[in-house]
Tab-separated table of C-alpha atoms and ligand atoms in Angstrom:
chain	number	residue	atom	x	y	z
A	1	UNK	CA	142.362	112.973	71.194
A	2	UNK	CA	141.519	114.360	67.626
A	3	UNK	CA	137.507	114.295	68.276
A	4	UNK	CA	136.890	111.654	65.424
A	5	UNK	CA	133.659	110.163	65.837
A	6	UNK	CA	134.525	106.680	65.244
A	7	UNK	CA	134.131	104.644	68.416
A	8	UNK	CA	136.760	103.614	70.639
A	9	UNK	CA	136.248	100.027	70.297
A	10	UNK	CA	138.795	98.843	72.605
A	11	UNK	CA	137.173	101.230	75.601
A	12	UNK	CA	133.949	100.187	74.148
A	13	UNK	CA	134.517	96.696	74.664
A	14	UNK	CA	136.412	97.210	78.278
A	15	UNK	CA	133.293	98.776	79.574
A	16	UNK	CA	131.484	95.734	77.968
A	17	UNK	CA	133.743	93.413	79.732
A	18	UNK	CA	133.428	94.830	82.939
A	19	UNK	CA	129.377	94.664	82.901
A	20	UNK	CA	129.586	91.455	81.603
A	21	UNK	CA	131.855	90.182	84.292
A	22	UNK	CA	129.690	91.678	87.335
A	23	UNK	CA	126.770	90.174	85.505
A	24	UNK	CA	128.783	86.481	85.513
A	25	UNK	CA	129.007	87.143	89.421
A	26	UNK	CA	125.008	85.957	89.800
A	27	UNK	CA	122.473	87.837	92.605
A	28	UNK	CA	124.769	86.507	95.315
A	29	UNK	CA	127.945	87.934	94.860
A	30	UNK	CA	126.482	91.235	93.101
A	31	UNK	CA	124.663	91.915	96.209
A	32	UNK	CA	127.693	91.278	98.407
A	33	UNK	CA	129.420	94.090	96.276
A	34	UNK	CA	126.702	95.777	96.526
A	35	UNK	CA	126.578	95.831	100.615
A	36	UNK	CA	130.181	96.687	100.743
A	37	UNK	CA	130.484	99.370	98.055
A	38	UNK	CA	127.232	101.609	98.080
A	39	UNK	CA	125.655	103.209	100.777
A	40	UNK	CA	122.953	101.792	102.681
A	41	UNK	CA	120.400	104.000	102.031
A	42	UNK	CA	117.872	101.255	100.903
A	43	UNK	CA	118.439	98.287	102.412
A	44	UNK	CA	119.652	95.406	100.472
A	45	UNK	CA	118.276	94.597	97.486
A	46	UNK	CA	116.006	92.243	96.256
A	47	UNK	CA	117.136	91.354	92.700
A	48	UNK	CA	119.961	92.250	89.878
A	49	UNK	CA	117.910	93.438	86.901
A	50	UNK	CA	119.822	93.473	84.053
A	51	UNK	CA	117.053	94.209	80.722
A	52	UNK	CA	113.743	95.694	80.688
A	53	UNK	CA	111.448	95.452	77.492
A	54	UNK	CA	107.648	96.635	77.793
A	55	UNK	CA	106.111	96.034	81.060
A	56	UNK	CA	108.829	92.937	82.000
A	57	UNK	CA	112.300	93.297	83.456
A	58	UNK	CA	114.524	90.183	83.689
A	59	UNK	CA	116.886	89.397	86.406
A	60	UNK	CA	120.652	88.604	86.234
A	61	UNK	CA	119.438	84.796	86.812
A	62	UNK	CA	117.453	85.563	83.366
A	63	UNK	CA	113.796	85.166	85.375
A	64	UNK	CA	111.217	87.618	83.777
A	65	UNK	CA	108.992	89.807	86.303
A	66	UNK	CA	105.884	92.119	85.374
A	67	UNK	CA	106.863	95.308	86.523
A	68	UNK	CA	103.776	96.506	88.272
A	69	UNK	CA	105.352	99.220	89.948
A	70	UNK	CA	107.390	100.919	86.788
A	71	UNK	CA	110.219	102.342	88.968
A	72	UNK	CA	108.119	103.695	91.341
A	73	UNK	CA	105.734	105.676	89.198
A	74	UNK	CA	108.288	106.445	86.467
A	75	UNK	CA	108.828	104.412	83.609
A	76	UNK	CA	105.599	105.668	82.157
A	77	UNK	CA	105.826	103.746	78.661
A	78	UNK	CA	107.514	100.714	79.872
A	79	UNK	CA	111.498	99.411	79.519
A	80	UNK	CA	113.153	100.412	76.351
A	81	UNK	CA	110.558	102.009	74.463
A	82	UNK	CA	111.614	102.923	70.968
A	83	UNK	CA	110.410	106.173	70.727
A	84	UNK	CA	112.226	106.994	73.863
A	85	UNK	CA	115.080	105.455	73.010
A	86	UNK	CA	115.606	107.316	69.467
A	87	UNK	CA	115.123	110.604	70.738
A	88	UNK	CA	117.187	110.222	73.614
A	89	UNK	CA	120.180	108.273	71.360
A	90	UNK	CA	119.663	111.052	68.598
A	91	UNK	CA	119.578	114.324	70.929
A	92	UNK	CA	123.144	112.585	72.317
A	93	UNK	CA	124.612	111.724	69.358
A	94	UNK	CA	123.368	115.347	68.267
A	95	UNK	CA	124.405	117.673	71.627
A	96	UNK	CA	124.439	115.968	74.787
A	97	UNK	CA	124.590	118.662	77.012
A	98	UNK	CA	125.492	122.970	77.422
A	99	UNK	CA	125.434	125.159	80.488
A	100	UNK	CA	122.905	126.942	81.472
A	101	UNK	CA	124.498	129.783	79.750
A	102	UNK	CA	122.993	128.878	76.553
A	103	UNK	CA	119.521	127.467	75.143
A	104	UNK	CA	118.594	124.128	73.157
A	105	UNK	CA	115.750	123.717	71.031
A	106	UNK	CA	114.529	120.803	72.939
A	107	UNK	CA	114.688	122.382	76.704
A	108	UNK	CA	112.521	125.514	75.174
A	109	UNK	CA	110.422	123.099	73.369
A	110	UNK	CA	109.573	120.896	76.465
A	111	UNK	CA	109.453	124.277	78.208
A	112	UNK	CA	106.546	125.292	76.006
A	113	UNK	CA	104.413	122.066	76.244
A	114	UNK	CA	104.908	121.706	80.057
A	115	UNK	CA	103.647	125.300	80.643
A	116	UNK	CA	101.084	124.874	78.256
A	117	UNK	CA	99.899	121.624	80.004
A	118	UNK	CA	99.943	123.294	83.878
A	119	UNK	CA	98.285	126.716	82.158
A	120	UNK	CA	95.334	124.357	80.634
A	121	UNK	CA	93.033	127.004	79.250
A	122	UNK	CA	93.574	129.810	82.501
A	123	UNK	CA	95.344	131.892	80.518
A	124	UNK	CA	97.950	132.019	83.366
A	125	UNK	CA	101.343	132.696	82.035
A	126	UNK	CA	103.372	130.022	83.362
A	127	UNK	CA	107.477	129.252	83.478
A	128	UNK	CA	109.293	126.229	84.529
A	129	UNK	CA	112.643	125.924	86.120
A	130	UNK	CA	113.952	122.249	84.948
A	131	UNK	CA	115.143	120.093	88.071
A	132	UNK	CA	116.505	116.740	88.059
A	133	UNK	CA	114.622	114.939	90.210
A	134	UNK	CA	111.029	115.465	92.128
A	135	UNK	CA	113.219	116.162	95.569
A	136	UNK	CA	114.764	119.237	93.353
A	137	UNK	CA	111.699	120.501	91.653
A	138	UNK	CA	110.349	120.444	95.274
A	139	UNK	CA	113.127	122.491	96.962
A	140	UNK	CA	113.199	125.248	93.614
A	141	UNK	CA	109.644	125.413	94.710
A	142	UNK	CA	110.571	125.758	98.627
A	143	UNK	CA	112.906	128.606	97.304
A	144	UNK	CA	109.765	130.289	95.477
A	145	UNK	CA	108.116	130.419	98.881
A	146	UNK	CA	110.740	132.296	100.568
A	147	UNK	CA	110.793	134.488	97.529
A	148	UNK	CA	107.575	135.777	99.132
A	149	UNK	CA	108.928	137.622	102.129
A	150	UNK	CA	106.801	135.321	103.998
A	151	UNK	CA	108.217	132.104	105.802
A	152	UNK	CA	105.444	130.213	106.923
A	153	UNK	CA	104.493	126.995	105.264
A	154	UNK	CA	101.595	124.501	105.347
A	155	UNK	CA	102.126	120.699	104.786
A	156	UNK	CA	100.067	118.174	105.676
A	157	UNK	CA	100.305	114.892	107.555
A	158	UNK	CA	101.516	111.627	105.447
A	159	UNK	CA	103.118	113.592	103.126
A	160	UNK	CA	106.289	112.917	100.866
A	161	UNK	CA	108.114	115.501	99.073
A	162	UNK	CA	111.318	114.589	99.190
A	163	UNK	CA	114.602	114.194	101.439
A	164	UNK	CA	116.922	116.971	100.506
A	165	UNK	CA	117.117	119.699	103.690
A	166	UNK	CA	114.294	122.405	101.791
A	167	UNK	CA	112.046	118.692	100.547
A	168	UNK	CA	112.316	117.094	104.085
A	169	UNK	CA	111.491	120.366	105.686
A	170	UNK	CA	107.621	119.973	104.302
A	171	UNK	CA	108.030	116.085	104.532
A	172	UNK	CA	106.163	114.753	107.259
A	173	UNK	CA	107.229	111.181	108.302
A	174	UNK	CA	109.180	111.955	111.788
A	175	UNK	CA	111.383	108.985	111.114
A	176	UNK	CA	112.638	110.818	108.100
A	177	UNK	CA	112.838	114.368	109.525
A	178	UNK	CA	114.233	114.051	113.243
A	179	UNK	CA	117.756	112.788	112.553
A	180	UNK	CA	118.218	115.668	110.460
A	181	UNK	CA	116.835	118.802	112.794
A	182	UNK	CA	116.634	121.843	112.513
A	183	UNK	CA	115.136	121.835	109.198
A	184	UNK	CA	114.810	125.146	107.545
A	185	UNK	CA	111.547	126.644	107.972
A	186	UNK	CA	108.598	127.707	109.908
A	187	UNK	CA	106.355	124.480	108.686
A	188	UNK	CA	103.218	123.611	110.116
A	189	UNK	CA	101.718	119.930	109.830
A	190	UNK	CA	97.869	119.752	109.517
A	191	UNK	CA	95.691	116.697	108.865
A	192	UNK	CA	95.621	115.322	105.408
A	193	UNK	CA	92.043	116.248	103.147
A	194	UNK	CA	90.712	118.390	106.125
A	195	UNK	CA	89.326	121.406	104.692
A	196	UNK	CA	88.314	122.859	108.577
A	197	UNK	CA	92.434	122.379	109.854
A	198	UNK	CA	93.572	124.350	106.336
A	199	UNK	CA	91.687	126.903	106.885
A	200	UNK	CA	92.053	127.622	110.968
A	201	UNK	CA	96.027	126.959	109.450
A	202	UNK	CA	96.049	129.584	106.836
A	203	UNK	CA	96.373	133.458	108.123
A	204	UNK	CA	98.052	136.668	105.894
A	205	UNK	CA	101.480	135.004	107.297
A	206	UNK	CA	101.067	132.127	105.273
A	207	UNK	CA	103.654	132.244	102.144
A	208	UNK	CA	102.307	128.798	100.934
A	209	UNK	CA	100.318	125.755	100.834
A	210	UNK	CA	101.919	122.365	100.082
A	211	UNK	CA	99.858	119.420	98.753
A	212	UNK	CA	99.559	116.225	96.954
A	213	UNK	CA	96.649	115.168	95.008
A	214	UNK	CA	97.007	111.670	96.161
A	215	UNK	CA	99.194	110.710	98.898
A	216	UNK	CA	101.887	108.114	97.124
A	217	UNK	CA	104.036	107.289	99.636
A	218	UNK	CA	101.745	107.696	102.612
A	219	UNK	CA	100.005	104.628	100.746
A	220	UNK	CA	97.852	106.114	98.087
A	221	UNK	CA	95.756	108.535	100.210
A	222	UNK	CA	93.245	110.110	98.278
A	223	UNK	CA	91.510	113.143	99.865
A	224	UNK	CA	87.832	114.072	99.619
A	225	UNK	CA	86.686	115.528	96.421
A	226	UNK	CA	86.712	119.355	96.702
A	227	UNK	CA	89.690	119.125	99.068
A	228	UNK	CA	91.958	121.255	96.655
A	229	UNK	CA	89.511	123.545	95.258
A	230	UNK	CA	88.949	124.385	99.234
A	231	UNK	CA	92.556	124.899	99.331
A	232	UNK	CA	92.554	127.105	96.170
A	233	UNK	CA	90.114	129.403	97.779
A	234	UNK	CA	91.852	129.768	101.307
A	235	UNK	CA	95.206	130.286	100.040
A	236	UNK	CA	93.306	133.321	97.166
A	237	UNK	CA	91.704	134.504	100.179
A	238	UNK	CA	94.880	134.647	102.429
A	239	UNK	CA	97.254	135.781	99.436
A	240	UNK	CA	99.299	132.599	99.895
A	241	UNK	CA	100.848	130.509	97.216
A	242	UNK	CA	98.967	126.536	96.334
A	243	UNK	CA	102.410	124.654	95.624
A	244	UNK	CA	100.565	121.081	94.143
A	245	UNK	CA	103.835	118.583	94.119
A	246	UNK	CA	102.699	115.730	91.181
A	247	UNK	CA	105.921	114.293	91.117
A	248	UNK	CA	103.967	111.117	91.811
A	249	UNK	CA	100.279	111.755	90.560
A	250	UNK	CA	101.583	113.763	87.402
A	251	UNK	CA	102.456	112.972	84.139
A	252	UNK	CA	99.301	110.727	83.356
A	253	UNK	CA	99.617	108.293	86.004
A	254	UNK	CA	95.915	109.073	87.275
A	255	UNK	CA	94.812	109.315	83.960
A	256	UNK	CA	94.936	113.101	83.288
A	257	UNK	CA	98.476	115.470	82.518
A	258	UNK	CA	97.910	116.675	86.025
A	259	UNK	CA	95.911	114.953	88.827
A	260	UNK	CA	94.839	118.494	90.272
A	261	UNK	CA	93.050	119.210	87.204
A	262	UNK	CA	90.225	117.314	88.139
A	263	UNK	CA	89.194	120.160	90.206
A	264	UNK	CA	89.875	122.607	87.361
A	265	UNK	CA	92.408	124.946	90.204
A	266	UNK	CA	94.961	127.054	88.789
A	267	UNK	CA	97.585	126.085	91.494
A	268	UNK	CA	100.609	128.713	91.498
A	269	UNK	CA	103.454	126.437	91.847
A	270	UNK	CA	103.125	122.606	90.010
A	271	UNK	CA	106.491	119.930	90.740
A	272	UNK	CA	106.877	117.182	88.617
A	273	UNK	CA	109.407	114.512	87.718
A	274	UNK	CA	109.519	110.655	87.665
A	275	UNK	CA	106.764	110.332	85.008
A	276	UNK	CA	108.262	112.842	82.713
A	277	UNK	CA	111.463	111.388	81.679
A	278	UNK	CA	110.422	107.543	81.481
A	279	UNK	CA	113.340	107.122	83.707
A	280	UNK	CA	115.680	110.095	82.868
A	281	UNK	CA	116.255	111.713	85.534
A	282	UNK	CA	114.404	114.952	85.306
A	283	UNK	CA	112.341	117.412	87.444
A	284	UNK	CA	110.330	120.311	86.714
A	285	UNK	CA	109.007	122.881	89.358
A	286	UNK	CA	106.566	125.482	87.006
A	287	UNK	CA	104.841	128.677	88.635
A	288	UNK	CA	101.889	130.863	87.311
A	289	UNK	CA	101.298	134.159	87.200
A	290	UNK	CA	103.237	136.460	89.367
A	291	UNK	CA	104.434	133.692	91.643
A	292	UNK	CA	106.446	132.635	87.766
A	293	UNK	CA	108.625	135.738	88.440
A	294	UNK	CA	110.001	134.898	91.717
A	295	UNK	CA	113.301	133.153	91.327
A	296	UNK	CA	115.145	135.952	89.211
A	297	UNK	CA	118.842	135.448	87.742
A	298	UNK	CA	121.772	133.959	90.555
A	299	UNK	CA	118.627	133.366	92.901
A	300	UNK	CA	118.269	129.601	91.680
A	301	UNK	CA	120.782	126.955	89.167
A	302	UNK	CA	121.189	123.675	88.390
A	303	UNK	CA	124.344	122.436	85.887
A	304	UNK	CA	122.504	119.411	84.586
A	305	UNK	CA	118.492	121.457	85.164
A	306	UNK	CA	117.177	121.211	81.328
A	307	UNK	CA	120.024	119.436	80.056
A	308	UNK	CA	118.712	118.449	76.275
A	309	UNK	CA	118.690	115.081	76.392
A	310	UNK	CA	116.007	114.683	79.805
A	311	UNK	CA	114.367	117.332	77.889
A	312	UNK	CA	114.276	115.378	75.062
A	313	UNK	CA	112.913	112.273	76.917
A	314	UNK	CA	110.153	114.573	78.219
A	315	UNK	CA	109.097	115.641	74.795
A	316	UNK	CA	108.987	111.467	73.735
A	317	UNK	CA	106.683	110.654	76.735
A	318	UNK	CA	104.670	113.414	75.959
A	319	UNK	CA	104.265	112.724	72.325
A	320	UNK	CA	103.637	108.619	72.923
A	321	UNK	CA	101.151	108.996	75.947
A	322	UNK	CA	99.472	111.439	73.116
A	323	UNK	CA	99.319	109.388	70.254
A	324	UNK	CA	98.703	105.680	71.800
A	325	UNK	CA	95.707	107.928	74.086
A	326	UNK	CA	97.960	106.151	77.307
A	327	UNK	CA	95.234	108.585	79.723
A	328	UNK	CA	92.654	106.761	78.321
A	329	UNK	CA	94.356	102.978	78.843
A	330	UNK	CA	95.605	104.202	82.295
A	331	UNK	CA	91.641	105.009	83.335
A	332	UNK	CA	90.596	101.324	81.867
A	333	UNK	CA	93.581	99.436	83.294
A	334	UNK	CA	93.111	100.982	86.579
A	335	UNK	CA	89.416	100.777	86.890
A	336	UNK	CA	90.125	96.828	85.328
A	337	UNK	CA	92.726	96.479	88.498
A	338	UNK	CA	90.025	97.804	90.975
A	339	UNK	CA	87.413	95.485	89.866
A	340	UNK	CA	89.114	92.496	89.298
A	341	UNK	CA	90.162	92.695	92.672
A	342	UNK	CA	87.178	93.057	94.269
A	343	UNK	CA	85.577	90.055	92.395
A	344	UNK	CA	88.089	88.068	94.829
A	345	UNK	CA	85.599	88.625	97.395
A	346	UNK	CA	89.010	87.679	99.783
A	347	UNK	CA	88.323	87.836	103.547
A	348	UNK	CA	92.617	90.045	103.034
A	349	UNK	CA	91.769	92.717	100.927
A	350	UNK	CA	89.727	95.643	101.915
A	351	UNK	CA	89.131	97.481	99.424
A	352	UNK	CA	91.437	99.384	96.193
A	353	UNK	CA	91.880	103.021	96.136
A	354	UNK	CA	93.953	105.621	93.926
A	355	UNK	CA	93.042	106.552	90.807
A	356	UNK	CA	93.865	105.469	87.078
A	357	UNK	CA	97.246	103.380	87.394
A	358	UNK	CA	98.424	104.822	90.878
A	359	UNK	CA	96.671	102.194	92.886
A	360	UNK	CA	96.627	101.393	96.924
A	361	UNK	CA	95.076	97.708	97.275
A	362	UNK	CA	94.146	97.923	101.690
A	363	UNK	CA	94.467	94.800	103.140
A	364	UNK	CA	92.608	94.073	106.268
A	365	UNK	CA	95.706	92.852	107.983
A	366	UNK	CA	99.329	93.961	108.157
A	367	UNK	CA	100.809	91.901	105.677
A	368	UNK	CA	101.375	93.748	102.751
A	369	UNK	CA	105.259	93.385	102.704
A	370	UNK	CA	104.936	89.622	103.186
A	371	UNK	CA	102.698	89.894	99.683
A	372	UNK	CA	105.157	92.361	97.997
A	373	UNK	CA	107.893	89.353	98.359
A	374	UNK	CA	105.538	86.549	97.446
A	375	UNK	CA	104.598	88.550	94.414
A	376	UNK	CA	108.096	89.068	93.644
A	377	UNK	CA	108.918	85.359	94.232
A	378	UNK	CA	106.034	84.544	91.593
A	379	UNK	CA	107.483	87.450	88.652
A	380	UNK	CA	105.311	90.599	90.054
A	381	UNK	CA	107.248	93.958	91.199
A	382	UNK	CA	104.458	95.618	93.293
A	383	UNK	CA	105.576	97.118	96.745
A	384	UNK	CA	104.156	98.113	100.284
A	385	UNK	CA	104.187	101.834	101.437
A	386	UNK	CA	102.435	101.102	104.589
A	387	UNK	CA	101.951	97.513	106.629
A	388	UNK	CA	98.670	97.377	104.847
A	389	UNK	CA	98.483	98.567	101.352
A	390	UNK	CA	99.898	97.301	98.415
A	391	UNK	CA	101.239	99.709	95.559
A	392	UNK	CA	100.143	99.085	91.911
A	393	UNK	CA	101.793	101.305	89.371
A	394	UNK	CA	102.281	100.007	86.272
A	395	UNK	CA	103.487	101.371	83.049
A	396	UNK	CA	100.581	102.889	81.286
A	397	UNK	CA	100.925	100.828	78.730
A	398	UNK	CA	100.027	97.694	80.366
A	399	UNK	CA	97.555	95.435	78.907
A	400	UNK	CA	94.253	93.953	80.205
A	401	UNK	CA	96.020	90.529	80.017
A	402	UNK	CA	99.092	91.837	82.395
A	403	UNK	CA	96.510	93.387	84.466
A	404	UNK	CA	94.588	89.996	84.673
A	405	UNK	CA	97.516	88.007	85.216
A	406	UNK	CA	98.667	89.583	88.608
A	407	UNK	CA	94.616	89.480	89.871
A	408	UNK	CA	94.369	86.069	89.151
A	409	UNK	CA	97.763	85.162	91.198
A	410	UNK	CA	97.019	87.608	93.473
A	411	UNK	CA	94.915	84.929	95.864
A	412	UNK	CA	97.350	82.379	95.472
A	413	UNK	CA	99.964	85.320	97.096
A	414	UNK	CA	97.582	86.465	99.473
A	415	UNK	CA	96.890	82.573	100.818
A	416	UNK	CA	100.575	81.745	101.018
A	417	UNK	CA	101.741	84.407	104.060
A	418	UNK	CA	103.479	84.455	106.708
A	419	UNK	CA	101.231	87.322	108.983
A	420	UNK	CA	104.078	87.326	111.433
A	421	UNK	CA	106.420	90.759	111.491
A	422	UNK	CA	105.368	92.371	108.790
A	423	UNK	CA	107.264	96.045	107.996
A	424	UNK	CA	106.458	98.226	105.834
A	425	UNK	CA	108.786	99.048	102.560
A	426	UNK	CA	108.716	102.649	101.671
A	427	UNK	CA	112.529	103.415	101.840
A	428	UNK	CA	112.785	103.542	98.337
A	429	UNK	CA	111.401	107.215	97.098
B	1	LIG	C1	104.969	113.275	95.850
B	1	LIG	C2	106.456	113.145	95.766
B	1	LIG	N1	107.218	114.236	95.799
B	1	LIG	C3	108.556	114.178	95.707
B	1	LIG	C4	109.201	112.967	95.611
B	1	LIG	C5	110.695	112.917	95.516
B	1	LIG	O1	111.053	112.666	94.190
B	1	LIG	P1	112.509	112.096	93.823
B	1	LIG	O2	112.635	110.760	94.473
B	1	LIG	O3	112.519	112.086	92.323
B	1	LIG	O4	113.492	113.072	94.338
B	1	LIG	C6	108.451	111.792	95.572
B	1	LIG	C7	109.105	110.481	95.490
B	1	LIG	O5	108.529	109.462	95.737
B	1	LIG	C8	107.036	111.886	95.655
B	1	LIG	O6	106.271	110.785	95.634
């Protein structure tokens, strides 16, 4: 090797080869591969996507879809985006990654506009520990809570924070949790957006409170207003920690940096991911105040944790959700989804809930997985977290017309179902 950096255009064109002949394959024979040569974690998939540009995807067949669901809540500014792409391509072609031994200017600079954006004007010093995914932000935080001295935790019922040992252990689907027991910790479920069971939880043995703003997975559960400024003042008053996990909500995806902040809190420990990298894989788990000083040298690590090129990617989604005002578009588009839909009047839909592009359409029957594949069928990636609710979460940059398009199919969908058997999809977080 002499380290030139002229391409190896033989390798190049191997590697080319190789995609080009699994793409030649069609769905078919992919997904055959697929079955026998990846684990089956996810049940088998749908589609081959091969090229993403904006809010479409196209399959391997070359059929375009709206991608309604970006990813599951990640791919903030759409496929490909060219702000994305050039600072990820530079910051590689630049330094692609160094150990956690040493610093890059990008990791400290996304450091600095992350804790900026969970300080908000509190005046809370804040410090981030850089993750790879939501599930690792979430267990960096789970370490910050034994940090404490104090074991007990408070989760709440429906909620998702991921499915590593430390993420499952405050994760509260039973399906999920029991083949995997004993979990680590001393975790109490309570009742989702009841102030009354948080506070009879809550005692001087509680090292922390775990919450979402919005309940994603559970099928966008949105508590009553005031629910987490309640839960700021119990866990003051009891001297435990308010851990707010906006991996999903976070980001912009309700329409503000943070979801929380609509109840101006100061929470002490803030998880975020999906969002942040427009499909990079990164996580971030930031803490205020004292709770930042926790996790000290050898007590926490990650090689690839602030690696410069997610870091990088975090910086680009910041800057284009800034400059294109992609909070304010996410507010109209979702408030557009909401009342389109309810102009269909149809006897299947209940009602929409969720806020800014992070969407739960309730359906007054359990069909909503039936609807996720006839919307797929017709070009529209939505999916089903529960028998009964649909999941919108589009890119933020979506357009009125995008938005329009799936309302007006959506009756044609909803008319052409088969009520029978009906499961919900939420294996995919
Ligand atoms: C609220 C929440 N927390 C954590 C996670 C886990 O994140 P990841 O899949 O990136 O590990 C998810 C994933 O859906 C989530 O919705």
């Amino acid at each position: 090797m002499t380290g030139s950096p002229t391409p190896d255009l033989m390798a190049v064109s191997a590697v080319s080869e190789q995609l080009a002949a699994t793409e030649g394959r069609g769905t078919g024979a992919i997904l055959n591969s697929y079955s026998r040569s990846v684990m089956n974690t996810f049940g088998l998939p749908k589609r081959v996507f091969v090229r993403g540009e904006g809010c479409n995807v196209w399959d391997v067949e070359g059929r375009k879809h709206l991608d309604l669901l970006s990813g599951l809540a990640v791919n903030a500014l759409g496929h490909a985006h060219p702000t994305v792409l050039s600072a990820i391509t530079g910051q590689i072609a630049t330094l692609g990654h160094v150990s956690n031994f040493f610093a890059t200017p990008s990791q400290v600079a996304l450091a600095e506009r992350l804790t900026a954006l969970v300080a908000g004007d509190s005046g809370v010093e804040a410090r981030v520990f850089f993750a790879n995914s939501g599930t690792e932000a979430n267990e960096a935080a789970f370490k910050i809570t034994r940090r404490t001295g104090k074991t007990k935790i408070i989760s709440t019922e429906g909620s998702f924070h991921g499915r590593s040992m430390g993420a499952l252990a405050v994760t509260h689907n039973p399906k999920y949790r029991e083949p995997f027991e004993p979990l680590p910790g001393d975790v109490e479920f309570i009742p989702y957006g009841d102030v009354e069971a948080l506070r009879n939880a809550v005692d001087d043995q509680t090292a922390a409170v775990v919450l979402e703003p919005i309940q994603g997975e559970n099928g966008i559960v949105v508590p009553p207003d005031g629910y987490l400024s309640a839960a700021r003042e119990i866990t003051t008053a009891a001297g435990a920690l308010l851990w707010i996990d906006e991996v999903q909500t976070g980001m912009g995806r309700t329409g503000r940096w943070l979801d929380s902040s609509r109840e101006s809190i100061v929470p002490n420990v803030v998880t975020l991911a999906k969002g942040l990298g427009n499909g990079f894989p990164i996580g971030a788990c930031l803490a205020l105040g004292p709770a930042a000083a926790l996790l000290g040298p050898g007590s926490h690590g990650s090689t690839f944790g602030g690696n410069p090129v997610a870091a990088i990617a975090g910086l680009a989604v910041i800057a284009v959700i800034e400059r294109d005002h992609l909070l304010d578009n996410a507010i109209a588009m979702g408030d557009r989804l909401a009342a389109n839909v309810a102009a269909l009047d149809h006897p299947l839909i209940d009602h929409v809930r969720g806020r800014g592009l992070l969407r739960g359409i309730v359906l007054t029957e359990d069909v909503a997985a039936a609807v996720s594949d006839a919307a797929l069928d017709a070009g529209f990636i939505i999916n089903a977290p529960r028998p009964n609710v649909l999941r919108i979460a589009p890119p933020l940059i979506i357009t009125a017309d995008q938005i329009d398009s799936f309302t007006e199919a959506l009756p044609t969908l909803l008319s052409a179902l088969q009520p029978a058997q009906d499961t919900a999809q939420g294996e995919h977080a």
